[in-house]
mmCIF file of C-alpha atoms and ligand atoms in Angstrom:
data_model
loop_
_atom_site.group_PDB
_atom_site.id
_atom_site.type_symbol
_atom_site.label_atom_id
_atom_site.label_comp_id
_atom_site.label_asym_id
_atom_site.label_seq_id
_atom_site.Cartn_x
_atom_site.Cartn_y
_atom_site.Cartn_z
ATOM 1 C CA MET A 1 -15.295 48.796 40.028
ATOM 2 C CA LYS A 2 -16.038 49.589 36.382
ATOM 3 C CA ASN A 3 -12.481 50.091 35.856
ATOM 4 C CA VAL A 4 -12.014 46.299 37.071
ATOM 5 C CA VAL A 5 -15.491 45.415 34.404
ATOM 6 C CA LEU A 6 -13.781 46.491 32.024
ATOM 7 C CA VAL A 7 -9.866 45.339 32.745
ATOM 8 C CA PHE A 8 -12.154 42.230 32.604
ATOM 9 C CA SER A 9 -13.648 41.914 29.717
ATOM 10 C CA PHE A 10 -10.949 43.066 27.430
ATOM 11 C CA GLY A 11 -9.122 40.088 29.351
ATOM 12 C CA LEU A 12 -11.781 38.042 27.805
ATOM 13 C CA VAL A 13 -12.053 39.529 24.131
ATOM 14 C CA ILE A 14 -8.426 39.006 24.281
ATOM 15 C CA ALA A 15 -8.687 34.904 25.674
ATOM 16 C CA SER A 16 -11.313 33.592 23.621
ATOM 17 C CA PHE A 17 -9.340 34.600 20.693
ATOM 18 C CA PHE A 18 -6.126 33.555 21.438
ATOM 19 C CA SER A 19 -7.945 30.262 22.226
ATOM 20 C CA PHE A 20 -9.633 30.478 19.040
ATOM 21 C CA ARG A 21 -6.861 31.184 16.254
ATOM 22 C CA MET A 22 -5.158 28.227 18.809
ATOM 23 C CA LYS A 23 -7.587 25.900 17.997
ATOM 24 C CA PRO A 24 -6.163 22.720 16.444
ATOM 25 C CA SER A 25 -6.296 21.696 13.538
ATOM 26 C CA PHE A 26 -8.923 18.773 12.699
ATOM 27 C CA ASP A 27 -8.189 15.428 14.315
ATOM 28 C CA LEU A 28 -8.525 12.079 12.618
ATOM 29 C CA LYS A 29 -7.427 10.157 15.110
ATOM 30 C CA ALA A 30 -9.924 11.055 17.534
ATOM 31 C CA SER A 31 -12.867 11.170 14.134
ATOM 32 C CA ILE A 32 -11.559 8.057 13.938
ATOM 33 C CA ALA A 33 -12.026 5.813 17.438
ATOM 34 C CA ARG A 34 -14.940 8.391 17.755
ATOM 35 C CA GLY A 35 -16.755 6.314 14.405
ATOM 36 C CA LYS A 36 -15.646 2.917 15.534
ATOM 37 C CA GLU A 37 -17.819 3.740 18.215
ATOM 38 C CA ILE A 38 -21.780 4.354 16.398
ATOM 39 C CA TYR A 39 -20.441 1.894 13.261
ATOM 40 C CA THR A 40 -20.468 -0.987 15.926
ATOM 41 C CA ALA A 41 -23.448 0.873 17.417
ATOM 42 C CA GLN A 42 -25.188 1.168 14.202
ATOM 43 C CA CYS A 43 -23.879 -0.288 10.829
ATOM 44 C CA MET A 44 -22.021 -3.368 11.778
ATOM 45 C CA ASN A 45 -24.741 -5.708 12.015
ATOM 46 C CA CYS A 46 -25.194 -5.965 7.688
ATOM 47 C CA HIS A 47 -21.620 -4.831 6.958
ATOM 48 C CA MET A 48 -20.111 -6.626 9.237
ATOM 49 C CA GLU A 49 -17.338 -6.515 11.954
ATOM 50 C CA GLN A 50 -14.526 -5.630 8.745
ATOM 51 C CA GLY A 51 -16.378 -4.296 6.354
ATOM 52 C CA GLU A 52 -16.953 -6.998 4.070
ATOM 53 C CA GLY A 53 -20.792 -7.729 4.592
ATOM 54 C CA MET A 54 -22.754 -10.132 2.996
ATOM 55 C CA GLU A 55 -22.599 -11.288 -0.440
ATOM 56 C CA GLY A 56 -25.846 -10.144 -2.335
ATOM 57 C CA VAL A 57 -27.371 -9.225 0.260
ATOM 58 C CA TYR A 58 -25.733 -6.374 2.275
ATOM 59 C CA PRO A 59 -21.783 -4.971 0.288
ATOM 60 C CA PRO A 60 -18.916 -4.714 1.492
ATOM 61 C CA LEU A 61 -17.176 -1.275 3.177
ATOM 62 C CA ALA A 62 -13.388 -2.606 3.277
ATOM 63 C CA LYS A 63 -11.599 -1.399 -0.669
ATOM 64 C CA SER A 64 -15.568 0.264 -1.549
ATOM 65 C CA ASN A 65 -16.207 2.360 -4.830
ATOM 66 C CA PHE A 66 -17.906 3.625 -2.672
ATOM 67 C CA LEU A 67 -15.863 5.909 -0.058
ATOM 68 C CA ALA A 68 -13.962 7.971 -2.625
ATOM 69 C CA ASN A 69 -17.158 9.806 -3.696
ATOM 70 C CA ARG A 70 -17.233 12.200 -0.370
ATOM 71 C CA ASP A 71 -20.472 13.903 -0.541
ATOM 72 C CA ARG A 72 -22.068 11.131 -2.295
ATOM 73 C CA LEU A 73 -21.099 9.164 1.518
ATOM 74 C CA ILE A 74 -21.957 11.363 2.818
ATOM 75 C CA LYS A 75 -26.171 11.164 1.599
ATOM 76 C CA ILE A 76 -26.015 7.377 2.054
ATOM 77 C CA VAL A 77 -25.272 7.660 5.778
ATOM 78 C CA LEU A 78 -27.369 10.228 6.241
ATOM 79 C CA LYS A 79 -30.953 9.916 3.750
ATOM 80 C CA GLY A 80 -30.288 6.044 2.946
ATOM 81 C CA MET A 81 -30.067 4.515 -0.165
ATOM 82 C CA ARG A 82 -32.194 1.987 -2.313
ATOM 83 C CA GLY A 83 -31.654 0.354 -6.215
ATOM 84 C CA PRO A 84 -29.180 -1.446 -8.606
ATOM 85 C CA ILE A 85 -25.673 -0.383 -7.744
ATOM 86 C CA LYS A 86 -22.533 -2.853 -8.003
ATOM 87 C CA VAL A 87 -19.705 -2.918 -5.254
ATOM 88 C CA ASN A 88 -16.501 -4.052 -6.129
ATOM 89 C CA GLY A 89 -17.632 -6.003 -9.616
ATOM 90 C CA LYS A 90 -21.067 -7.635 -7.545
ATOM 91 C CA ASP A 91 -24.229 -6.379 -8.098
ATOM 92 C CA TYR A 92 -26.591 -5.254 -5.251
ATOM 93 C CA ASP A 93 -30.161 -4.535 -5.398
ATOM 94 C CA SER A 94 -32.003 -3.972 -1.850
ATOM 95 C CA GLU A 95 -32.617 -0.423 0.143
ATOM 96 C CA MET A 96 -30.798 0.658 3.460
ATOM 97 C CA VAL A 97 -32.329 3.616 5.975
ATOM 98 C CA GLY A 98 -30.482 6.281 6.124
ATOM 99 C CA PHE A 99 -28.855 7.219 9.580
ATOM 100 C CA GLU A 100 -29.802 10.728 12.283
ATOM 101 C CA LEU A 101 -26.276 11.628 13.731
ATOM 102 C CA THR A 102 -25.354 15.033 13.982
ATOM 103 C CA ASP A 103 -22.963 16.448 11.364
ATOM 104 C CA GLU A 104 -20.502 14.711 14.236
ATOM 105 C CA GLN A 105 -21.045 12.122 14.411
ATOM 106 C CA ALA A 106 -21.339 11.216 9.875
ATOM 107 C CA SER A 107 -18.121 12.838 9.564
ATOM 108 C CA ASP A 108 -16.478 10.526 12.761
ATOM 109 C CA VAL A 109 -18.536 7.339 11.140
ATOM 110 C CA ILE A 110 -17.289 8.753 7.793
ATOM 111 C CA ASN A 111 -13.894 8.719 8.716
ATOM 112 C CA TYR A 112 -13.901 5.268 10.188
ATOM 113 C CA VAL A 113 -15.295 4.109 7.396
ATOM 114 C CA ARG A 114 -12.903 5.513 5.254
ATOM 115 C CA ASN A 115 -9.707 4.608 7.261
ATOM 116 C CA SER A 116 -10.574 0.602 7.709
ATOM 117 C CA TRP A 117 -9.715 -2.195 5.987
ATOM 118 C CA GLY A 118 -7.525 -0.953 3.422
ATOM 119 C CA ASN A 119 -9.461 2.165 2.931
ATOM 120 C CA LYS A 120 -7.265 5.339 3.235
ATOM 121 C CA HIS A 121 -9.148 8.315 2.716
ATOM 122 C CA VAL A 122 -8.439 13.179 3.509
ATOM 123 C CA ALA A 123 -10.410 13.173 6.755
ATOM 124 C CA VAL A 124 -14.603 14.671 6.500
ATOM 125 C CA GLN A 125 -14.767 17.740 8.736
ATOM 126 C CA PRO A 126 -18.052 18.025 10.197
ATOM 127 C CA SER A 127 -18.135 20.919 9.117
ATOM 128 C CA GLU A 128 -18.605 19.362 5.438
ATOM 129 C CA ILE A 129 -21.133 17.203 5.650
ATOM 130 C CA ALA A 130 -24.415 20.368 4.285
ATOM 131 C CA ALA A 131 -22.475 20.949 1.565
ATOM 132 C CA GLY A 132 -21.816 17.860 0.253
ATOM 133 C CA LEU A 133 -26.196 17.015 1.800
ATOM 134 C CA GLY A 134 -27.096 19.590 -0.974
ATOM 135 C CA THR A 135 -25.184 18.280 -4.017
ATOM 136 C CA LYS A 136 -26.154 16.329 -6.870
ATOM 137 C CA SER A 137 -24.218 12.688 -7.325
ATOM 138 C CA ALA A 138 -24.150 9.904 -9.959
ATOM 139 C CA GLU A 139 -24.910 6.636 -8.991
ATOM 140 C CA TYR A 140 -27.188 7.137 -6.101
ATOM 141 C CA THR A 141 -30.420 6.761 -5.323
ATOM 142 C CA PRO A 142 -32.241 8.087 -1.872
ATOM 143 C CA TYR A 143 -34.083 5.714 -0.412
HETATM 144 C C1 LIG B 201 -29.658 -3.338 7.960
HETATM 145 C C2 LIG B 201 -28.523 -3.219 7.336
HETATM 146 C C3 LIG B 201 -27.478 -2.325 6.698
HETATM 147 C C4 LIG B 201 -27.240 -1.337 8.465
HETATM 148 C C5 LIG B 201 -28.228 -1.290 9.831
HETATM 149 C C6 LIG B 201 -25.907 -0.244 7.508
HETATM 150 N N1 LIG B 201 -26.422 -0.582 6.060
HETATM 151 FE FE1 LIG B 201 -25.743 -0.156 4.576
HETATM 152 N N2 LIG B 201 -26.383 -0.931 3.268
HETATM 153 C C7 LIG B 201 -26.531 -2.050 3.172
HETATM 154 C C8 LIG B 201 -27.167 -2.243 2.234
HETATM 155 C C9 LIG B 201 -28.323 -3.278 1.714
HETATM 156 C C10 LIG B 201 -26.923 -1.614 1.163
HETATM 157 C C11 LIG B 201 -27.471 -1.370 -0.267
HETATM 158 C C12 LIG B 201 -28.774 -0.204 -1.133
HETATM 159 C C13 LIG B 201 -28.402 -0.890 -2.786
HETATM 160 O O1 LIG B 201 -28.753 -1.501 -3.152
HETATM 161 O O2 LIG B 201 -28.718 0.502 -3.545
HETATM 162 C C14 LIG B 201 -26.002 -0.415 1.078
HETATM 163 C C15 LIG B 201 -25.733 0.326 1.729
HETATM 164 C C16 LIG B 201 -24.535 1.152 1.669
HETATM 165 C C17 LIG B 201 -23.070 1.562 1.558
HETATM 166 C C18 LIG B 201 -22.194 2.198 -0.014
HETATM 167 C C19 LIG B 201 -22.552 0.568 -1.518
HETATM 168 C C20 LIG B 201 -21.154 0.510 -0.280
HETATM 169 O O3 LIG B 201 -21.025 -0.985 -0.030
HETATM 170 O O4 LIG B 201 -19.575 1.026 -0.216
HETATM 171 C C21 LIG B 201 -22.674 2.250 2.492
HETATM 172 C C22 LIG B 201 -21.111 3.012 2.325
HETATM 173 C C23 LIG B 201 -23.213 2.018 3.018
HETATM 174 N N3 LIG B 201 -24.330 1.372 3.336
HETATM 175 C C24 LIG B 201 -22.515 2.465 4.662
HETATM 176 C C25 LIG B 201 -23.216 2.556 5.765
HETATM 177 C C26 LIG B 201 -22.794 2.963 7.507
HETATM 178 C C27 LIG B 201 -22.160 3.821 7.665
HETATM 179 C C28 LIG B 201 -23.589 2.342 8.045
HETATM 180 C C29 LIG B 201 -23.973 2.504 9.799
HETATM 181 C C30 LIG B 201 -23.535 4.332 9.628
HETATM 182 C C31 LIG B 201 -24.813 1.033 7.237
HETATM 183 N N4 LIG B 201 -24.619 1.567 5.674
HETATM 184 C C32 LIG B 201 -25.396 0.517 7.936
HETATM 185 C C33 LIG B 201 -27.499 -1.795 4.321
HETATM 186 C C34 LIG B 201 -27.091 -1.919 5.829
#
């Protein structure tokens, strides 16, 4: 009996080792698909279906110059922002509250907006969210 338990637990250790080793690399396509649902529910009211926003009121996300800076974008989504900004050459001076999202949800919605409407940027993984929140970014005032 003791041997059976030993062999079994040894097998478990081996199995978990290999399942860890064989973990697939980050699936950006799946993340973008999940992100689209979050966007539709939480962001689309203001930033609109094609990320076009509303001139003078809600800044656009399509081709927005606020998407390339990963850390600032993480903070905008989770902590919100306020004050004057220039997006694609047009002025906005308003505010947006931050959203309560898990690291995975935040990375998903970020991957969606960074890879839609002509935008193309590298994937942001859930493990990068916390680090991004801790950095300082120029041209950014939290809500
Ligand atoms: C209630 C309306 C509203 C909602 C909902 C909203 N935003 Fe915003 N967002 C704004 C406003 C207004 C600004 C500009 C704030 C300022 O002037 O400082 C902004 C700014 C931004 C910016 C930086 C400027 C730009 O256009 O690139 C990003 C990125 C952004 N929002 C992403 C999101 C994401 C992602 C969501 C959903 C998780 C979201 N927003 C939900 C109103 C909203």
